[in-house]
Short mmCIF file of C-alpha atoms in Angstrom, two decimals:
data_model
loop_
_atom_site.label_atom_id
_atom_site.label_comp_id
_atom_site.label_asym_id
_atom_site.label_seq_id
_atom_site.Cartn_x
_atom_site.Cartn_y
_atom_site.Cartn_z
CA UNK R 3 11.49 7.24 6.38
CA UNK R 4 12.62 4.40 4.21
CA UNK R 5 15.45 2.06 4.98
CA UNK R 6 17.10 -0.74 3.07
CA UNK R 7 18.02 -3.67 5.27
CA UNK R 8 20.26 -6.23 3.68
CA UNK R 9 22.63 -8.94 4.64
CA UNK R 10 26.25 -9.09 3.64
CA UNK R 11 28.23 -12.23 3.82
CA UNK R 12 31.20 -14.09 2.56
CA UNK R 13 30.01 -15.71 -0.66
CA UNK R 14 33.29 -17.54 -1.16
CA UNK R 15 32.70 -19.90 1.73
CA UNK R 16 30.06 -22.52 1.13
CA UNK R 17 27.57 -22.24 3.94
CA UNK R 18 25.23 -24.88 5.23
CA UNK R 19 21.73 -24.48 3.76
CA UNK R 20 19.28 -22.99 6.25
CA UNK R 21 17.24 -25.44 8.29
CA UNK R 22 13.52 -25.78 7.69
CA UNK R 23 13.01 -24.29 11.13
CA UNK R 24 14.95 -21.18 10.20
CA UNK R 25 13.07 -20.84 6.93
CA UNK R 26 9.77 -21.03 8.86
CA UNK R 27 10.92 -18.48 11.38
CA UNK R 28 12.05 -16.07 8.69
CA UNK R 29 8.65 -16.54 7.02
CA UNK R 30 6.91 -15.72 10.29
CA UNK R 31 9.13 -12.69 10.73
CA UNK R 32 8.31 -11.46 7.23
CA UNK R 33 4.61 -11.82 8.00
CA UNK R 34 5.16 -9.83 11.16
CA UNK R 35 6.67 -6.96 9.18
CA UNK R 36 3.70 -7.06 6.82
CA UNK R 37 1.30 -7.12 9.72
CA UNK R 38 3.13 -4.09 11.14
CA UNK R 39 2.51 -2.31 7.83
CA UNK R 40 6.19 -1.46 7.28
CA UNK R 41 7.31 -3.82 4.53
CA UNK R 42 7.41 -2.23 1.06
CA UNK R 43 9.44 -4.82 -0.80
CA UNK R 44 11.59 -7.82 0.02
CA UNK R 45 13.51 -10.52 -1.73
CA UNK R 46 16.33 -13.00 -1.52
CA UNK R 47 19.82 -12.45 -2.85
CA UNK R 48 21.47 -15.07 -5.00
CA UNK R 49 24.97 -16.36 -4.43
CA UNK R 50 26.74 -14.86 -7.43
CA UNK R 51 27.85 -11.28 -7.57
CA UNK R 52 29.35 -9.27 -10.36
CA UNK R 53 31.36 -6.21 -9.55
CA UNK R 54 31.44 -3.30 -11.97
CA UNK R 55 34.19 -0.87 -11.08
CA UNK R 56 35.21 2.43 -12.61
CA UNK R 57 38.84 3.12 -11.86
CA UNK R 58 40.10 6.38 -13.36
CA UNK R 59 37.66 6.01 -16.24
CA UNK R 60 38.55 2.40 -16.86
CA UNK R 61 35.65 0.03 -16.36
CA UNK R 62 36.38 -3.38 -14.93
CA UNK R 63 33.82 -6.14 -14.57
CA UNK R 64 34.69 -8.95 -12.18
CA UNK R 65 32.55 -12.03 -11.81
CA UNK R 66 32.32 -14.10 -8.71
CA UNK R 67 34.00 -15.79 -7.09
CA UNK R 68 31.11 -18.20 -6.92
CA UNK R 69 30.34 -20.84 -4.42
CA UNK R 70 29.05 -24.21 -5.47
CA UNK R 71 25.81 -23.48 -3.70
CA UNK R 72 22.68 -22.52 -5.57
CA UNK R 73 21.05 -21.41 -2.35
CA UNK R 74 20.21 -17.83 -1.57
CA UNK R 75 22.99 -16.28 0.40
CA UNK R 76 21.13 -13.31 1.74
CA UNK R 77 18.17 -11.03 1.40
CA UNK R 78 16.94 -7.48 1.51
CA UNK R 79 13.93 -5.62 2.79
CA UNK R 80 12.80 -2.12 1.98
CA UNK R 81 10.85 -0.81 4.95
CA UNK R 82 9.02 2.40 5.86
CA UNK R 83 9.35 3.33 9.52
CA UNK R 84 9.38 6.36 11.82
CA UNK R 85 13.07 6.40 12.73
CA UNK R 86 16.46 4.84 12.14
CA UNK R 87 16.15 3.25 15.59
CA UNK R 88 12.98 1.47 14.51
CA UNK R 89 14.77 0.15 11.42
CA UNK R 90 17.63 -1.03 13.63
CA UNK R 91 15.19 -2.75 15.97
CA UNK R 92 13.70 -4.70 13.05
CA UNK R 93 17.22 -5.60 11.84
CA UNK R 94 18.08 -6.90 15.30
CA UNK R 95 15.01 -9.09 15.35
CA UNK R 96 15.91 -10.50 11.96
CA UNK R 97 19.50 -11.15 13.01
CA UNK R 98 18.38 -13.00 16.13
CA UNK R 99 16.58 -15.45 13.86
CA UNK R 100 19.24 -16.00 11.22
CA UNK R 101 22.23 -16.05 13.54
CA UNK R 102 25.82 -14.98 12.95
CA UNK R 103 26.59 -12.47 10.25
CA UNK R 104 25.98 -8.87 9.33
CA UNK R 105 22.91 -6.89 8.35
CA UNK R 106 23.27 -3.34 7.11
CA UNK R 107 20.71 -0.60 7.60
CA UNK R 108 20.78 2.33 5.17
CA UNK R 109 18.32 5.15 4.72
CA UNK R 110 16.82 5.40 1.24
CA UNK R 111 16.03 8.81 -0.24
CA UNK R 112 13.85 9.56 -3.23
CA UNK R 113 12.57 6.29 -4.59
CA UNK K 11 24.90 2.65 24.72
CA UNK K 12 24.44 6.10 26.16
CA UNK K 13 21.27 7.03 28.01
CA UNK K 14 19.99 8.95 24.99
CA UNK K 15 20.66 5.98 22.70
CA UNK K 16 18.73 3.68 25.02
CA UNK K 17 15.85 6.11 25.11
CA UNK K 18 15.70 6.16 21.31
CA UNK K 19 15.89 2.38 21.24
CA UNK K 20 13.05 2.18 23.77
CA UNK K 21 11.06 4.61 21.66
CA UNK K 22 11.54 2.31 18.64
CA UNK K 23 10.50 -0.78 20.61
CA UNK K 24 7.47 1.13 21.85
CA UNK K 25 6.38 2.07 18.34
CA UNK K 26 6.56 -1.55 17.28
CA UNK K 27 5.09 -3.14 20.39
CA UNK K 28 2.52 -0.75 21.82
CA UNK K 29 -0.42 -1.46 19.45
CA UNK K 30 -0.06 -5.20 20.07
CA UNK K 31 0.42 -4.57 23.76
CA UNK K 32 -2.64 -2.35 24.12
CA UNK K 33 -4.73 -4.70 21.98
CA UNK K 34 -3.76 -7.75 24.04
CA UNK K 35 -4.33 -5.90 27.30
CA UNK K 36 -7.73 -4.61 26.22
CA UNK K 37 -8.86 -8.17 25.59
CA UNK K 38 -7.85 -9.08 29.13
CA UNK K 39 -9.05 -6.05 31.09
CA UNK K 40 -11.96 -5.23 28.75
CA UNK K 41 -11.32 -1.51 29.00
CA UNK K 42 -9.25 0.32 26.42
CA UNK K 43 -8.53 3.21 28.80
CA UNK K 44 -7.22 0.95 31.54
CA UNK K 45 -5.27 -1.07 28.96
CA UNK K 46 -3.52 2.04 27.70
CA UNK K 47 -2.80 3.25 31.23
CA UNK K 48 -1.09 0.02 32.24
CA UNK K 49 0.75 -0.11 28.92
CA UNK K 50 2.05 3.38 29.72
CA UNK K 51 3.04 2.15 33.19
CA UNK K 52 5.08 -0.57 31.51
CA UNK K 53 6.74 2.00 29.26
CA UNK K 54 7.67 4.11 32.30
CA UNK K 55 9.13 1.00 33.94
CA UNK K 56 11.14 0.28 30.78
CA UNK K 57 12.45 3.83 30.70
CA UNK K 58 13.55 3.42 34.33
CA UNK K 59 15.06 -0.03 34.08
CA UNK K 60 16.38 -0.61 30.56
CA UNK K 61 19.09 2.09 30.62
CA UNK K 62 20.62 0.08 33.53
CA UNK K 63 19.75 -3.48 32.55
CA UNK K 64 19.86 -3.12 28.78
CA UNK K 65 16.94 -3.79 26.42
CA UNK K 66 15.66 -7.31 27.21
CA UNK K 67 15.89 -10.10 24.68
CA UNK K 68 12.15 -10.14 24.11
CA UNK K 69 11.09 -6.55 24.81
CA UNK K 70 7.47 -7.14 23.78
CA UNK K 71 7.06 -9.98 26.26
CA UNK K 72 8.76 -7.95 28.98
CA UNK K 73 6.37 -5.04 28.43
CA UNK K 74 3.37 -7.39 28.42
CA UNK K 75 4.37 -9.10 31.68
CA UNK K 76 5.04 -5.77 33.38
CA UNK K 77 1.76 -4.30 32.14
CA UNK K 78 -0.18 -7.36 33.34
CA UNK K 79 1.31 -6.98 36.82
CA UNK K 80 0.25 -3.35 36.87
CA UNK K 81 -3.20 -4.36 35.71
CA UNK K 82 -3.51 -6.89 38.53
CA UNK K 83 -2.43 -4.24 41.04
CA UNK K 84 -5.01 -1.81 39.73
CA UNK K 85 -7.78 -4.42 39.59
CA UNK K 86 -7.03 -5.51 43.14
CA UNK K 87 -7.27 -1.93 44.27
CA UNK K 88 -10.56 -1.59 42.39
CA UNK K 89 -11.90 -4.81 43.81
CA UNK K 90 -11.20 -3.66 47.33
CA UNK K 91 -13.15 -0.53 46.50
CA UNK K 92 -15.91 -2.51 44.93
CA UNK K 93 -16.17 -4.83 47.91
CA UNK K 94 -16.60 -1.80 50.07
CA UNK K 95 -19.45 -0.75 47.85
CA UNK K 96 -20.66 -4.33 47.78
CA UNK K 97 -20.96 -4.19 44.04
CA UNK K 98 -21.61 -7.52 42.47
CA UNK K 99 -21.96 -8.91 39.02
CA UNK K 100 -18.65 -7.90 37.55
CA UNK K 101 -16.17 -10.38 36.25
CA UNK K 102 -14.23 -11.47 39.32
CA UNK K 103 -10.59 -10.76 39.81
CA UNK K 104 -9.82 -14.47 39.86
CA UNK K 105 -11.25 -14.87 36.38
CA UNK K 106 -9.33 -11.90 35.09
CA UNK K 107 -6.11 -13.10 36.65
CA UNK K 108 -6.64 -16.43 34.98
CA UNK K 109 -7.04 -14.70 31.64
CA UNK K 110 -3.79 -12.91 32.30
CA UNK K 111 -1.83 -16.04 33.10
CA UNK K 112 -2.75 -17.60 29.76
CA UNK K 113 0.19 -18.41 27.61
CA UNK K 114 1.26 -15.92 24.99
CA UNK K 115 -1.36 -15.49 22.31
CA UNK K 116 -0.95 -16.96 18.87
CA UNK K 117 -0.44 -14.79 15.80
CA UNK K 118 -4.13 -15.20 14.94
CA UNK K 119 -5.32 -14.05 18.38
CA UNK K 120 -2.98 -11.12 18.12
CA UNK K 121 -4.36 -10.16 14.73
CA UNK K 122 -7.92 -10.39 16.04
CA UNK K 123 -7.05 -8.20 19.01
CA UNK K 124 -5.45 -5.58 16.78
CA UNK K 125 -8.46 -5.58 14.50
CA UNK K 126 -10.77 -5.17 17.49
CA UNK K 127 -8.63 -2.29 18.69
CA UNK K 128 -8.94 -0.58 15.31
CA UNK K 129 -12.71 -0.98 15.35
CA UNK K 130 -13.05 0.32 18.90
CA UNK K 131 -10.81 3.34 18.22
CA UNK K 132 -12.92 4.28 15.21
CA UNK K 133 -16.24 3.60 16.94
CA UNK K 134 -19.09 5.82 15.67
CA UNK K 135 -20.02 6.64 19.26
CA UNK K 136 -16.98 8.95 19.21
CA UNK K 137 -16.79 12.26 17.35
CA UNK K 138 -14.74 11.96 14.15
CA UNK K 139 -11.84 14.04 15.51
CA UNK K 140 -11.77 11.86 18.65
CA UNK K 141 -11.61 8.71 16.49
CA UNK K 142 -8.66 10.17 14.62
CA UNK K 143 -6.78 11.15 17.79
CA UNK K 144 -7.42 7.81 19.50
CA UNK K 145 -6.45 5.79 16.42
CA UNK K 146 -3.20 7.69 15.96
CA UNK K 147 -2.43 7.32 19.62
CA UNK K 148 -3.28 3.63 20.07
CA UNK K 149 -2.49 2.18 16.66
CA UNK K 150 0.11 4.47 15.14
CA UNK K 151 1.86 4.98 18.52
CA UNK K 152 1.98 8.74 18.09
CA UNK K 153 2.39 10.77 21.25
CA UNK K 154 -0.21 13.35 22.21
CA UNK K 155 2.36 16.06 21.36
CA UNK K 156 2.96 14.58 17.90
CA UNK K 157 -0.77 14.42 17.15
CA UNK K 158 -1.22 18.02 18.30
CA UNK K 159 1.65 19.22 16.12
CA UNK K 160 0.35 17.30 13.13
CA UNK K 161 -3.14 18.75 13.44
CA UNK K 162 -1.98 22.25 14.42
CA UNK K 163 -4.00 22.28 17.65
CA UNK K 164 -2.91 22.71 21.28
CA UNK K 165 -1.60 19.62 23.09
CA UNK K 166 -4.24 20.05 25.79
CA UNK K 167 -6.99 19.77 23.16
CA UNK K 168 -5.72 16.43 21.91
CA UNK K 169 -5.07 15.17 25.45
CA UNK K 170 -8.66 16.01 26.37
CA UNK K 171 -10.03 14.42 23.23
CA UNK K 172 -8.23 11.17 24.03
CA UNK K 173 -9.23 11.13 27.71
CA UNK K 174 -12.86 11.81 26.82
CA UNK K 175 -12.87 9.22 24.06
CA UNK K 176 -11.57 6.55 26.41
CA UNK K 177 -14.11 7.53 29.04
CA UNK K 178 -16.94 7.42 26.50
CA UNK K 179 -15.96 3.91 25.42
CA UNK K 180 -15.77 2.74 29.03
CA UNK K 181 -19.07 4.28 30.04
CA UNK K 182 -20.89 2.92 27.03
CA UNK K 183 -19.31 -0.50 27.70
CA UNK K 184 -18.48 -0.79 24.03
CA UNK K 185 -17.61 -4.45 23.47
CA UNK K 186 -14.10 -5.30 22.32
CA UNK K 187 -15.05 -7.20 19.19
CA UNK K 188 -15.01 -7.23 15.44
CA UNK K 189 -18.54 -6.36 14.38
CA UNK K 190 -20.38 -8.82 12.18
CA UNK K 191 -23.43 -8.94 9.98
CA UNK K 192 -25.03 -5.70 8.82
CA UNK K 193 -23.12 -3.69 11.44
CA UNK K 194 -19.79 -4.59 9.86
CA UNK K 195 -20.22 -2.40 6.77
CA UNK K 196 -21.02 0.76 8.71
CA UNK K 197 -18.26 0.15 11.23
CA UNK K 198 -15.71 -0.64 8.55
CA UNK K 199 -16.63 2.47 6.66
CA UNK K 200 -15.93 4.51 9.80
CA UNK K 201 -12.49 2.88 10.08
CA UNK K 202 -11.68 3.62 6.44
CA UNK K 203 -12.90 7.18 6.83
CA UNK K 204 -10.60 7.76 9.81
CA UNK K 205 -7.59 6.39 7.95
CA UNK K 206 -8.30 8.45 4.82
CA UNK K 207 -8.85 11.56 6.91
CA UNK K 208 -5.40 11.10 8.45
CA UNK K 209 -3.94 10.59 4.99
CA UNK K 210 -5.54 13.73 3.58
CA UNK K 211 -4.41 15.80 6.52
CA UNK K 212 -0.85 14.76 5.69
CA UNK K 213 -1.36 15.14 1.95
CA UNK K 214 -2.54 18.72 2.33
CA UNK K 215 0.58 19.62 4.33
CA UNK K 216 2.71 22.14 2.49
CA UNK K 217 6.47 22.51 2.21
CA UNK K 218 6.75 24.91 5.14
CA UNK K 219 4.87 22.59 7.46
CA UNK K 220 6.24 20.45 10.21
CA UNK K 221 7.55 17.15 8.90
CA UNK K 222 5.32 15.38 11.41
CA UNK K 223 2.37 16.68 9.44
CA UNK K 224 3.52 15.15 6.18
CA UNK K 225 4.34 12.02 8.19
CA UNK K 226 0.58 11.52 8.59
CA UNK K 227 0.52 10.11 5.05
CA UNK K 228 2.95 7.41 6.10
CA UNK K 229 0.98 6.80 9.30
CA UNK K 230 -2.23 6.38 7.31
CA UNK K 231 -0.57 4.09 4.79
CA UNK K 232 0.88 2.00 7.59
CA UNK K 233 -2.56 1.72 9.20
CA UNK K 234 -4.11 0.83 5.86
CA UNK K 235 -1.52 -1.84 5.15
CA UNK K 236 -2.03 -3.31 8.64
CA UNK K 237 -5.78 -3.37 8.07
CA UNK K 238 -5.34 -5.03 4.67
CA UNK K 239 -3.32 -7.74 6.36
CA UNK K 240 -5.89 -8.20 9.13
CA UNK K 241 -9.03 -8.01 6.98
CA UNK K 242 -7.87 -9.36 3.61
CA UNK K 243 -11.37 -10.24 2.42
CA UNK K 244 -12.72 -6.69 2.55
CA UNK K 245 -12.47 -5.18 -0.95
CA UNK K 246 -12.79 -1.57 0.20
CA UNK K 247 -9.81 -1.95 2.54
CA UNK K 248 -7.64 -2.83 -0.46
CA UNK K 249 -9.40 -0.08 -2.41
CA UNK K 250 -8.40 2.53 0.15
CA UNK K 251 -4.85 1.19 0.34
CA UNK K 252 -4.61 1.34 -3.46
CA UNK K 253 -5.92 4.90 -3.47
CA UNK K 254 -3.44 6.04 -0.81
CA UNK K 255 -0.47 4.25 -2.38
CA UNK K 256 -1.11 5.85 -5.78
CA UNK K 257 -1.79 9.30 -4.35
CA UNK K 258 1.31 9.09 -2.18
CA UNK K 259 3.34 8.12 -5.25
CA UNK K 260 2.93 11.72 -6.47
CA UNK K 261 4.04 13.41 -3.23
CA UNK K 262 7.41 14.58 -4.54
CA UNK K 263 6.05 15.73 -7.89
CA UNK K 264 3.33 17.88 -6.34
CA UNK K 265 5.78 20.48 -5.10
CA UNK K 266 7.99 22.51 -7.40
CA UNK K 267 11.56 23.67 -6.72
CA UNK K 268 10.48 26.77 -4.80
CA UNK K 269 7.77 25.00 -2.84
CA UNK K 270 4.95 25.90 -5.22
CA UNK K 271 2.11 23.49 -5.95
CA UNK K 272 2.24 21.59 -9.22
CA UNK K 273 -1.08 20.34 -10.63
CA UNK K 274 -1.47 16.68 -11.58
CA UNK K 275 -1.32 17.22 -15.34
CA UNK K 276 1.75 19.47 -15.06
CA UNK K 277 3.71 17.11 -12.83
CA UNK K 278 6.99 15.56 -13.89
CA UNK K 279 5.87 11.94 -14.05
CA UNK K 280 9.45 10.79 -13.74
CA UNK K 281 9.26 11.89 -10.12
CA UNK K 282 6.32 9.64 -9.35
CA UNK K 283 7.27 6.83 -7.03
CA UNK K 284 6.98 3.68 -9.16
CA UNK K 285 7.24 1.40 -6.14
CA UNK K 286 4.12 2.91 -4.59
CA UNK K 287 2.34 2.87 -7.96
CA UNK K 288 3.04 -0.85 -8.33
CA UNK K 289 1.86 -1.43 -4.77
CA UNK K 290 -1.31 0.50 -5.60
CA UNK K 291 -1.92 -1.60 -8.72
CA UNK K 292 -1.37 -4.78 -6.71
CA UNK K 293 -3.90 -3.64 -4.11
CA UNK K 294 -6.42 -2.89 -6.89
CA UNK K 295 -5.87 -6.35 -8.31
CA UNK K 296 -6.70 -7.78 -4.90
CA UNK K 297 -9.98 -5.85 -4.95
CA UNK K 298 -10.87 -7.26 -8.34
CA UNK K 299 -10.09 -10.79 -7.19
CA UNK K 300 -12.49 -10.51 -4.26
CA UNK K 301 -15.44 -8.88 -5.90
CA UNK K 302 -16.46 -7.75 -9.36
CA UNK K 303 -18.10 -4.48 -8.33
CA UNK K 304 -15.81 -1.68 -7.16
CA UNK K 305 -16.72 0.32 -4.04
CA UNK K 306 -16.18 4.09 -3.68
CA UNK K 307 -12.54 3.82 -2.56
CA UNK K 308 -11.70 1.26 -5.23
CA UNK K 309 -13.31 3.48 -7.87
CA UNK K 310 -11.27 6.46 -6.76
CA UNK K 311 -8.19 4.23 -6.80
CA UNK K 312 -9.06 3.07 -10.31
CA UNK K 313 -9.26 6.71 -11.39
CA UNK K 314 -5.89 7.43 -9.78
CA UNK K 315 -4.56 4.34 -11.56
CA UNK K 316 -5.63 5.77 -14.94
CA UNK K 317 -3.36 8.74 -14.30
CA UNK K 318 -0.56 6.51 -13.03
CA UNK K 319 -0.71 4.35 -16.17
CA UNK K 320 -0.45 7.30 -18.58
CA UNK K 321 3.18 8.01 -19.40
CA UNK K 322 2.33 11.58 -20.37
CA UNK K 323 -0.65 13.73 -19.41
CA UNK K 324 -1.79 13.62 -23.06
CA UNK K 325 -2.01 9.83 -22.93
CA UNK K 326 -4.58 9.87 -20.11
CA UNK K 327 -7.61 7.69 -20.81
CA UNK K 328 -10.20 10.36 -20.00
CA UNK K 329 -13.13 8.38 -21.39
CA UNK K 330 -12.40 5.62 -18.87
CA UNK K 331 -12.08 8.20 -16.10
CA UNK K 332 -15.49 9.60 -17.04
CA UNK K 333 -16.96 6.09 -16.89
CA UNK K 334 -15.41 5.53 -13.46
CA UNK K 335 -16.80 8.86 -12.22
CA UNK K 336 -20.21 7.82 -13.56
CA UNK K 337 -20.01 4.69 -11.41
CA UNK K 338 -18.80 6.70 -8.42
CA UNK K 339 -21.59 9.27 -8.82
CA UNK K 340 -24.09 6.46 -8.79
CA UNK K 341 -22.61 4.75 -5.74
CA UNK K 342 -21.68 7.79 -3.67
CA UNK K 343 -23.35 10.81 -5.23
CA UNK K 344 -22.01 14.20 -4.15
CA UNK K 345 -21.52 17.63 -5.73
CA UNK K 346 -17.74 17.21 -5.38
CA UNK K 347 -17.85 13.97 -7.37
CA UNK K 348 -20.00 15.75 -10.00
CA UNK K 349 -17.45 18.54 -10.20
CA UNK K 350 -14.61 16.09 -10.72
CA UNK K 351 -16.68 14.27 -13.28
CA UNK K 352 -17.17 17.59 -15.11
CA UNK K 353 -13.38 18.01 -15.27
CA UNK K 354 -13.02 14.56 -16.80
CA UNK K 355 -15.85 15.24 -19.28
CA UNK K 356 -14.13 18.48 -20.26
CA UNK K 357 -10.95 16.55 -20.99
CA UNK K 358 -12.67 13.67 -22.77
CA UNK K 359 -15.34 15.49 -24.78
CA UNK K 360 -14.16 19.09 -24.93
CA UNK K 361 -14.32 22.15 -22.65
CA UNK K 362 -17.84 23.17 -23.69
CA UNK K 363 -19.29 19.85 -22.47
CA UNK K 364 -17.37 20.21 -19.20
CA UNK K 365 -18.46 23.82 -18.72
CA UNK K 366 -22.13 22.95 -19.17
CA UNK K 367 -21.84 20.48 -16.27
CA UNK K 368 -19.92 22.94 -14.08
CA UNK K 369 -22.45 25.70 -14.75
CA UNK K 370 -25.21 23.38 -13.56
CA UNK K 371 -23.31 23.06 -10.26
CA UNK K 372 -22.80 26.76 -9.54
CA UNK K 373 -26.12 26.96 -7.69
CA UNK K 374 -25.14 24.06 -5.42
CA UNK K 375 -25.05 25.47 -1.86
CA UNK K 376 -22.38 23.05 -0.60
CA UNK K 377 -19.98 24.22 -3.32
CA UNK K 378 -20.51 27.95 -2.76
CA UNK K 379 -17.25 28.37 -0.82
CA UNK K 380 -15.34 25.56 -2.52
CA UNK K 381 -12.40 27.10 -4.39
CA UNK K 382 -12.17 24.15 -6.77
CA UNK K 383 -15.42 25.14 -8.52
CA UNK K 384 -14.29 28.58 -9.81
CA UNK K 385 -10.85 27.14 -10.44
CA UNK K 386 -12.29 24.41 -12.70
CA UNK K 387 -14.59 26.89 -14.36
CA UNK K 388 -11.64 29.21 -14.99
CA UNK K 389 -9.67 26.39 -16.54
CA UNK K 390 -12.50 25.49 -18.93
CA UNK K 391 -13.06 29.15 -19.86
CA UNK K 392 -9.37 29.53 -20.71
CA UNK K 393 -9.66 26.59 -23.06
CA UNK K 394 -12.69 28.22 -24.69
CA UNK K 395 -10.71 31.45 -25.17
CA UNK K 396 -12.86 33.40 -22.70
CA UNK K 397 -9.86 34.85 -20.81
CA UNK K 398 -11.69 37.74 -19.21
CA UNK K 399 -14.23 35.53 -17.48
CA UNK K 400 -11.52 32.99 -16.64
CA UNK K 401 -9.45 35.62 -14.82
CA UNK K 402 -12.42 36.53 -12.61
CA UNK K 403 -12.94 32.85 -11.75
CA UNK K 404 -9.28 32.30 -10.82
CA UNK K 405 -9.37 35.39 -8.64
CA UNK K 406 -12.51 34.14 -6.94
CA UNK K 407 -10.90 30.74 -6.36
CA UNK K 408 -7.78 32.40 -4.93
CA UNK K 409 -9.92 34.33 -2.46
CA UNK K 410 -11.65 31.12 -1.33
CA UNK K 411 -8.70 28.80 -0.77
CA UNK K 412 -7.13 28.46 2.68
CA UNK K 413 -3.89 27.14 1.28
CA UNK K 414 -1.25 29.79 0.58
CA UNK K 415 0.53 27.71 -2.09
CA UNK K 416 -2.70 27.13 -3.91
CA UNK K 417 -3.60 30.83 -3.75
CA UNK K 418 -0.23 31.63 -5.33
CA UNK K 419 -0.91 29.20 -8.13
CA UNK K 420 -4.42 30.57 -8.76
CA UNK K 421 -3.30 34.20 -8.78
CA UNK K 422 -0.59 33.18 -11.24
CA UNK K 423 -3.22 31.72 -13.53
CA UNK K 424 -5.36 34.87 -13.19
CA UNK K 425 -2.35 36.99 -14.17
CA UNK K 426 -1.73 34.76 -17.18
CA UNK K 427 -5.32 35.45 -18.31
CA UNK K 428 -4.69 39.18 -18.18
CA UNK K 429 -1.60 38.75 -20.35
CA UNK K 430 -3.61 36.70 -22.81
CA UNK K 431 -6.24 39.45 -22.99
CA UNK K 432 -3.59 42.07 -23.77
CA UNK K 433 -2.20 39.92 -26.54
CA UNK K 434 -5.50 39.28 -28.21
#
């Protein structure tokens, strides 16, 4: 089973850049997921978002709002595991490292 | 959390932690059977305590500490017995307890232990089916019931296989180590064989089968990816991973809407999993970076990659595939490789050239009951317009295959030959 794990956050509020210690710990965690053979793809998410919305056939594109920061504001991981619970367990471990905020866990079909 | 939720959460923690746990414990107690027993004790303790106390902050460390305590209890019991028998010469309890009180192992130690566990589970002293069962149990964290369901054999058979395998390893005092020197190649090849066997068992699962069976592909891929991380300098490890990633990329395209088998060249390539294909290519690149010469798995992966690169079946680079089969036949000669080579020759240089090679193989005893031979022959005969002979070959192939979906496909091809005859 494949799951997409990704962080959601409030991009409008400038956040303090992550400490070197946190960056190292996230790196170690990523290695651990590779060592466990579950990581298919991963990457960071940039700060700017563009929303494309279809409302009754009318397409609206909204940019931003952007923060001043150029830092990554989140990340995603596509993992292959045995169960949703296993995906949740990995998400919990990630959250313990990066602290406050939300991670979402969604099953991916097809591919 | 409800009790059932906690149990599922514990199950997830177990899947993640148990290979590391068993590997670390085996290093300490020097007995894979004992290590697994005390790891299971720790799991039972977790199942008893966590629904009340909640899952601890560091579940892996909790399981390790609990398992070590159980190990000390068991060793003390054993030592009392041994003292009675006045046996000497074994590592003393004090030494073992000291090993246990060591601080948590570093990531490198952990990797080494896992690698040792893989090598011991796939040890040639064990029968191949025992290696498979033990590897799935210890490294893929499958339960005995899951392994039995996946391999369509009774639970008691798998349970016995695992018990016997552990006993064999204990009695032979197989060292817990990564082999080196000339032994490494043979031992590594046994590991790769076990992983590929698991993969093929899953790959041959059909639509009606238990999902657990098809899950074996994922288990094998996971094991392969772990091994690639632990032994990054071994080209054949990456070769096998590449082969499995690319083969797995076709999983969805191999089955048609009503569950029927779809042959490689007839598959809808849009349904191939591009992520797995890219991962396969990346693994092949790693092989090429390590070593110029491709091993048997890397060659098979390179062949699979030729198909993956072709946007349509007609764009397949058959001449390159023939060249790769030539190399494979030289490195790992077998009638099956020759047969596959004949298919490629037929595609690259015309059906008559392919048929000449297949005809030379019909006397081969090991292929006498192999359905692929008449099926290939039938295919080449169709292309040469010899429908009557082709039909007989497809019918023969259908009678030989064990797979119902494949039989359906072959009988369909035989019927198509009859129609062609009527038309001509």
